[in-house]
Amino acid sequence: SGRVYYFNHLTNASQWERPSGGARAEPGRVRCSHLLVKHNQSRRPSSWRQERITRSKEEALELINGDFPREAPRIPIFFAEFRVAGQMQKPFEDASFALRAGEMSGPVFTDSGIHIILRTE
């Protein structure tokens, strides 16, 4: 149908209408979902889908900046639980805490690869 629905991870409720108000996390904690595109310079250039990742960093960035609806099946989506300050790679942490609930980052570069982060709480 092309419609987007909203899912509350705390209550397990889903709805078609965008929730009003913002979710609140404890100070020093965030909850995010993120796309990660690994490349051949990633600290572990492999995944459950691909034994050896050979795409370049530039090709990974093209995927991140590309057409998400078309590319999404090729990019793993990670749903993170609450994250605590000091337990993430610095660029990921900085981007996560800079976002407000519902905001999405631009490309974020870490040793793991290139991320797009959506702060959910």
Short mmCIF file of N, CA and C in Angstrom, two decimals:
data_model
loop_
_atom_site.label_atom_id
_atom_site.label_comp_id
_atom_site.label_asym_id
_atom_site.label_seq_id
_atom_site.Cartn_x
_atom_site.Cartn_y
_atom_site.Cartn_z
N SER A 1 0.81 -1.19 0.00
CA SER A 1 0.00 0.00 0.00
C SER A 1 0.85 1.26 0.00
N GLY A 2 2.14 1.14 0.35
CA GLY A 2 3.01 2.31 0.37
C GLY A 2 2.83 3.18 1.60
N ARG A 3 1.97 2.79 2.52
CA ARG A 3 1.75 3.57 3.73
C ARG A 3 2.80 3.22 4.78
N VAL A 4 3.08 4.15 5.64
CA VAL A 4 4.02 3.96 6.73
C VAL A 4 3.21 3.78 8.01
N TYR A 5 3.61 2.80 8.83
CA TYR A 5 2.97 2.69 10.14
C TYR A 5 4.02 2.92 11.20
N TYR A 6 3.58 3.23 12.40
CA TYR A 6 4.47 3.56 13.50
C TYR A 6 4.34 2.47 14.56
N PHE A 7 5.49 2.05 15.09
CA PHE A 7 5.53 0.99 16.09
C PHE A 7 6.22 1.50 17.34
N ASN A 8 5.57 1.34 18.48
CA ASN A 8 6.13 1.74 19.77
C ASN A 8 6.80 0.53 20.39
N HIS A 9 8.13 0.58 20.51
CA HIS A 9 8.89 -0.55 21.03
C HIS A 9 8.62 -0.80 22.51
N LEU A 10 8.17 0.21 23.23
CA LEU A 10 7.93 0.05 24.66
C LEU A 10 6.58 -0.61 24.94
N THR A 11 5.56 -0.27 24.15
CA THR A 11 4.21 -0.80 24.38
C THR A 11 3.83 -1.90 23.40
N ASN A 12 4.64 -2.09 22.35
CA ASN A 12 4.36 -3.03 21.26
C ASN A 12 3.08 -2.68 20.49
N ALA A 13 2.70 -1.42 20.53
CA ALA A 13 1.51 -0.96 19.80
C ALA A 13 1.94 -0.39 18.45
N SER A 14 1.12 -0.61 17.43
CA SER A 14 1.37 -0.02 16.12
C SER A 14 0.16 0.82 15.73
N GLN A 15 0.41 1.83 14.90
CA GLN A 15 -0.67 2.72 14.46
C GLN A 15 -0.29 3.35 13.14
N TRP A 16 -1.31 3.79 12.39
CA TRP A 16 -1.08 4.44 11.10
C TRP A 16 -0.75 5.91 11.26
N GLU A 17 -1.31 6.56 12.26
CA GLU A 17 -1.10 7.99 12.45
C GLU A 17 0.23 8.23 13.16
N ARG A 18 0.92 9.31 12.76
CA ARG A 18 2.17 9.66 13.42
C ARG A 18 1.88 10.01 14.88
N PRO A 19 2.62 9.43 15.83
CA PRO A 19 2.37 9.72 17.24
C PRO A 19 2.60 11.20 17.54
N SER A 20 1.80 11.72 18.45
CA SER A 20 2.01 13.10 18.88
C SER A 20 2.95 13.09 20.07
N GLY A 21 3.69 14.17 20.25
CA GLY A 21 4.64 14.23 21.36
C GLY A 21 5.87 13.42 21.02
N GLY A 22 6.87 13.56 21.81
CA GLY A 22 8.11 12.84 21.55
C GLY A 22 8.36 11.79 22.61
N ALA A 23 9.07 10.76 22.21
CA ALA A 23 9.48 9.74 23.17
C ALA A 23 10.62 10.30 24.00
N ARG A 24 10.69 9.88 25.21
CA ARG A 24 11.72 10.40 26.11
C ARG A 24 12.62 9.26 26.58
N ALA A 25 13.89 9.42 26.40
CA ALA A 25 14.87 8.46 26.91
C ALA A 25 15.47 9.03 28.18
N GLU A 26 16.06 8.15 28.96
CA GLU A 26 16.75 8.62 30.16
C GLU A 26 17.96 9.45 29.74
N PRO A 27 18.36 10.41 30.56
CA PRO A 27 19.56 11.20 30.22
C PRO A 27 20.76 10.27 30.02
N GLY A 28 21.54 10.55 28.99
CA GLY A 28 22.70 9.72 28.69
C GLY A 28 22.40 8.46 27.93
N ARG A 29 21.14 8.29 27.50
CA ARG A 29 20.73 7.10 26.75
C ARG A 29 19.91 7.53 25.53
N VAL A 30 20.10 6.84 24.44
CA VAL A 30 19.31 7.07 23.23
C VAL A 30 18.87 5.72 22.68
N ARG A 31 17.86 5.76 21.84
CA ARG A 31 17.43 4.55 21.13
C ARG A 31 17.41 4.92 19.66
N CYS A 32 18.06 4.12 18.85
CA CYS A 32 18.20 4.42 17.42
C CYS A 32 18.03 3.16 16.60
N SER A 33 17.62 3.36 15.36
CA SER A 33 17.71 2.34 14.32
C SER A 33 18.71 2.89 13.33
N HIS A 34 19.42 2.00 12.65
CA HIS A 34 20.39 2.52 11.69
C HIS A 34 20.62 1.55 10.55
N LEU A 35 20.97 2.12 9.42
CA LEU A 35 21.44 1.36 8.28
C LEU A 35 22.96 1.37 8.36
N LEU A 36 23.58 0.25 8.09
CA LEU A 36 25.04 0.18 8.04
C LEU A 36 25.44 -0.41 6.71
N VAL A 37 26.26 0.32 5.98
CA VAL A 37 26.82 -0.20 4.73
C VAL A 37 28.31 -0.37 4.98
N LYS A 38 28.74 -1.63 4.97
CA LYS A 38 30.15 -1.93 5.16
C LYS A 38 30.88 -1.80 3.83
N HIS A 39 32.19 -1.63 3.93
CA HIS A 39 33.03 -1.54 2.74
C HIS A 39 34.34 -2.27 3.02
N ASN A 40 35.21 -2.33 2.03
CA ASN A 40 36.44 -3.12 2.17
C ASN A 40 37.43 -2.54 3.17
N GLN A 41 37.20 -1.34 3.68
CA GLN A 41 38.06 -0.76 4.72
C GLN A 41 37.41 -0.83 6.10
N SER A 42 36.22 -1.43 6.20
CA SER A 42 35.54 -1.59 7.49
C SER A 42 36.39 -2.48 8.39
N ARG A 43 36.24 -2.32 9.69
CA ARG A 43 37.07 -3.11 10.60
C ARG A 43 36.77 -4.61 10.50
N ARG A 44 35.60 -4.99 10.07
CA ARG A 44 35.27 -6.39 9.81
C ARG A 44 34.50 -6.44 8.50
N PRO A 45 35.22 -6.51 7.36
CA PRO A 45 34.55 -6.42 6.05
C PRO A 45 33.86 -7.72 5.63
N SER A 46 32.91 -8.16 6.47
CA SER A 46 32.10 -9.33 6.16
C SER A 46 30.77 -9.16 6.88
N SER A 47 29.80 -9.97 6.50
CA SER A 47 28.50 -9.94 7.16
C SER A 47 27.85 -11.31 7.00
N TRP A 48 26.69 -11.47 7.59
CA TRP A 48 25.97 -12.73 7.44
C TRP A 48 25.51 -12.94 6.01
N ARG A 49 25.40 -11.84 5.25
CA ARG A 49 24.98 -11.94 3.85
C ARG A 49 26.14 -12.16 2.90
N GLN A 50 27.29 -11.69 3.28
CA GLN A 50 28.42 -11.67 2.36
C GLN A 50 29.69 -12.00 3.13
N GLU A 51 30.34 -13.10 2.74
CA GLU A 51 31.55 -13.54 3.45
C GLU A 51 32.66 -12.50 3.38
N ARG A 52 32.84 -11.91 2.22
CA ARG A 52 33.88 -10.90 2.06
C ARG A 52 33.29 -9.72 1.30
N ILE A 53 33.31 -8.56 1.92
CA ILE A 53 32.77 -7.36 1.29
C ILE A 53 33.88 -6.68 0.51
N THR A 54 33.62 -6.47 -0.77
CA THR A 54 34.66 -5.92 -1.65
C THR A 54 34.35 -4.50 -2.12
N ARG A 55 33.15 -3.98 -1.81
CA ARG A 55 32.82 -2.63 -2.29
C ARG A 55 33.75 -1.62 -1.63
N SER A 56 34.07 -0.57 -2.37
CA SER A 56 34.93 0.49 -1.85
C SER A 56 34.13 1.40 -0.92
N LYS A 57 34.85 2.23 -0.19
CA LYS A 57 34.20 3.22 0.68
C LYS A 57 33.34 4.16 -0.16
N GLU A 58 33.83 4.52 -1.34
CA GLU A 58 33.08 5.40 -2.23
C GLU A 58 31.79 4.74 -2.71
N GLU A 59 31.86 3.43 -3.04
CA GLU A 59 30.65 2.70 -3.46
C GLU A 59 29.65 2.59 -2.30
N ALA A 60 30.16 2.40 -1.09
CA ALA A 60 29.28 2.36 0.09
C ALA A 60 28.56 3.69 0.27
N LEU A 61 29.28 4.78 0.09
CA LEU A 61 28.67 6.10 0.23
C LEU A 61 27.62 6.33 -0.87
N GLU A 62 27.88 5.83 -2.07
CA GLU A 62 26.89 5.93 -3.15
C GLU A 62 25.61 5.19 -2.78
N LEU A 63 25.73 4.01 -2.14
CA LEU A 63 24.55 3.27 -1.69
C LEU A 63 23.78 4.07 -0.64
N ILE A 64 24.51 4.63 0.31
CA ILE A 64 23.88 5.43 1.38
C ILE A 64 23.16 6.64 0.79
N ASN A 65 23.79 7.29 -0.16
CA ASN A 65 23.21 8.50 -0.76
C ASN A 65 22.24 8.20 -1.89
N GLY A 66 22.08 6.92 -2.23
CA GLY A 66 21.28 6.53 -3.39
C GLY A 66 19.79 6.46 -3.12
N ASP A 67 19.13 5.68 -3.93
CA ASP A 67 17.68 5.52 -3.92
C ASP A 67 17.30 4.47 -2.88
N PHE A 68 16.92 4.90 -1.68
CA PHE A 68 16.63 3.96 -0.60
C PHE A 68 15.55 2.93 -0.92
N PRO A 69 14.41 3.32 -1.50
CA PRO A 69 13.40 2.29 -1.77
C PRO A 69 13.93 1.16 -2.65
N ARG A 70 14.77 1.49 -3.61
CA ARG A 70 15.31 0.48 -4.52
C ARG A 70 16.44 -0.30 -3.85
N GLU A 71 17.27 0.39 -3.07
CA GLU A 71 18.46 -0.23 -2.49
C GLU A 71 18.20 -0.90 -1.15
N ALA A 72 17.12 -0.56 -0.47
CA ALA A 72 16.89 -1.04 0.90
C ALA A 72 17.03 -2.55 1.07
N PRO A 73 16.52 -3.38 0.14
CA PRO A 73 16.68 -4.82 0.35
C PRO A 73 18.14 -5.28 0.41
N ARG A 74 19.05 -4.48 -0.11
CA ARG A 74 20.47 -4.85 -0.12
C ARG A 74 21.21 -4.32 1.10
N ILE A 75 20.56 -3.49 1.92
CA ILE A 75 21.23 -2.86 3.05
C ILE A 75 20.60 -3.37 4.34
N PRO A 76 21.41 -3.99 5.23
CA PRO A 76 20.83 -4.45 6.49
C PRO A 76 20.39 -3.29 7.37
N ILE A 77 19.25 -3.44 8.02
CA ILE A 77 18.75 -2.43 8.94
C ILE A 77 18.88 -2.98 10.35
N PHE A 78 19.46 -2.20 11.23
CA PHE A 78 19.67 -2.63 12.60
C PHE A 78 18.78 -1.81 13.52
N PHE A 79 18.09 -2.48 14.41
CA PHE A 79 17.25 -1.81 15.38
C PHE A 79 17.96 -1.90 16.71
N ALA A 80 18.48 -0.80 17.17
CA ALA A 80 19.26 -0.78 18.39
C ALA A 80 18.37 -0.55 19.59
N GLU A 81 18.70 -1.19 20.66
CA GLU A 81 18.05 -0.91 21.92
C GLU A 81 18.63 0.39 22.46
N PHE A 82 18.29 0.72 23.68
CA PHE A 82 18.85 1.94 24.25
C PHE A 82 20.36 1.83 24.26
N ARG A 83 21.02 2.91 23.92
CA ARG A 83 22.47 2.99 23.93
C ARG A 83 22.89 3.97 25.00
N VAL A 84 23.97 3.66 25.67
CA VAL A 84 24.47 4.49 26.75
C VAL A 84 25.70 5.24 26.28
N ALA A 85 25.78 6.50 26.66
CA ALA A 85 26.96 7.31 26.31
C ALA A 85 28.22 6.59 26.76
N GLY A 86 29.23 6.60 25.89
CA GLY A 86 30.51 5.96 26.20
C GLY A 86 30.61 4.52 25.74
N GLN A 87 29.53 3.95 25.19
CA GLN A 87 29.54 2.56 24.76
C GLN A 87 29.45 2.40 23.24
N MET A 88 29.54 3.51 22.52
CA MET A 88 29.44 3.48 21.06
C MET A 88 30.71 4.08 20.46
N GLN A 89 30.93 3.79 19.18
CA GLN A 89 32.02 4.49 18.49
C GLN A 89 31.69 5.98 18.49
N LYS A 90 32.69 6.79 18.70
CA LYS A 90 32.51 8.23 18.92
C LYS A 90 31.65 8.91 17.84
N PRO A 91 31.92 8.71 16.54
CA PRO A 91 31.09 9.39 15.54
C PRO A 91 29.61 8.97 15.62
N PHE A 92 29.36 7.69 15.90
CA PHE A 92 27.99 7.19 16.02
C PHE A 92 27.32 7.81 17.24
N GLU A 93 28.03 7.84 18.35
CA GLU A 93 27.50 8.43 19.58
C GLU A 93 27.19 9.91 19.39
N ASP A 94 28.15 10.64 18.83
CA ASP A 94 27.94 12.08 18.63
C ASP A 94 26.71 12.35 17.78
N ALA A 95 26.57 11.59 16.69
CA ALA A 95 25.41 11.79 15.80
C ALA A 95 24.12 11.39 16.50
N SER A 96 24.12 10.28 17.22
CA SER A 96 22.91 9.80 17.91
C SER A 96 22.40 10.80 18.92
N PHE A 97 23.31 11.36 19.72
CA PHE A 97 22.89 12.29 20.76
C PHE A 97 22.57 13.68 20.20
N ALA A 98 23.08 13.99 19.02
CA ALA A 98 22.78 15.29 18.40
C ALA A 98 21.37 15.32 17.80
N LEU A 99 20.83 14.15 17.47
CA LEU A 99 19.50 14.06 16.87
C LEU A 99 18.42 14.15 17.94
N ARG A 100 17.25 14.65 17.53
CA ARG A 100 16.06 14.58 18.38
C ARG A 100 15.26 13.36 17.93
N ALA A 101 14.38 12.87 18.78
CA ALA A 101 13.54 11.72 18.42
C ALA A 101 12.81 12.02 17.12
N GLY A 102 12.90 11.09 16.17
CA GLY A 102 12.25 11.23 14.87
C GLY A 102 13.16 11.80 13.80
N GLU A 103 14.34 12.30 14.17
CA GLU A 103 15.26 12.87 13.18
C GLU A 103 16.21 11.80 12.64
N MET A 104 16.63 12.01 11.39
CA MET A 104 17.56 11.10 10.72
C MET A 104 18.84 11.85 10.39
N SER A 105 19.95 11.16 10.54
CA SER A 105 21.26 11.76 10.25
C SER A 105 21.57 11.69 8.76
N GLY A 106 22.61 12.38 8.38
CA GLY A 106 23.24 12.16 7.09
C GLY A 106 24.22 11.01 7.27
N PRO A 107 25.10 10.76 6.30
CA PRO A 107 26.08 9.68 6.44
C PRO A 107 26.98 9.91 7.66
N VAL A 108 27.16 8.85 8.44
CA VAL A 108 28.03 8.87 9.62
C VAL A 108 29.10 7.81 9.40
N PHE A 109 30.35 8.21 9.44
CA PHE A 109 31.47 7.32 9.16
C PHE A 109 32.06 6.79 10.47
N THR A 110 32.11 5.46 10.61
CA THR A 110 32.77 4.83 11.76
C THR A 110 33.71 3.76 11.23
N ASP A 111 34.43 3.12 12.15
CA ASP A 111 35.30 2.01 11.76
C ASP A 111 34.51 0.83 11.21
N SER A 112 33.22 0.75 11.54
CA SER A 112 32.38 -0.35 11.07
C SER A 112 31.89 -0.15 9.65
N GLY A 113 31.80 1.10 9.20
CA GLY A 113 31.30 1.41 7.87
C GLY A 113 30.59 2.75 7.89
N ILE A 114 29.61 2.90 7.01
CA ILE A 114 28.87 4.16 6.90
C ILE A 114 27.43 3.91 7.34
N HIS A 115 26.94 4.75 8.23
CA HIS A 115 25.62 4.59 8.83
C HIS A 115 24.70 5.74 8.42
N ILE A 116 23.40 5.46 8.42
CA ILE A 116 22.34 6.46 8.49
C ILE A 116 21.60 6.11 9.78
N ILE A 117 21.45 7.08 10.66
CA ILE A 117 20.88 6.83 11.98
C ILE A 117 19.53 7.54 12.10
N LEU A 118 18.55 6.83 12.61
CA LEU A 118 17.25 7.39 12.94
C LEU A 118 17.09 7.29 14.45
N ARG A 119 17.01 8.42 15.11
CA ARG A 119 16.80 8.39 16.56
C ARG A 119 15.32 8.17 16.81
N THR A 120 15.00 7.11 17.54
CA THR A 120 13.61 6.77 17.80
C THR A 120 13.15 7.22 19.19
N GLU A 121 14.07 7.38 20.12
CA GLU A 121 13.74 7.88 21.47
C GLU A 121 14.95 8.61 22.01
#
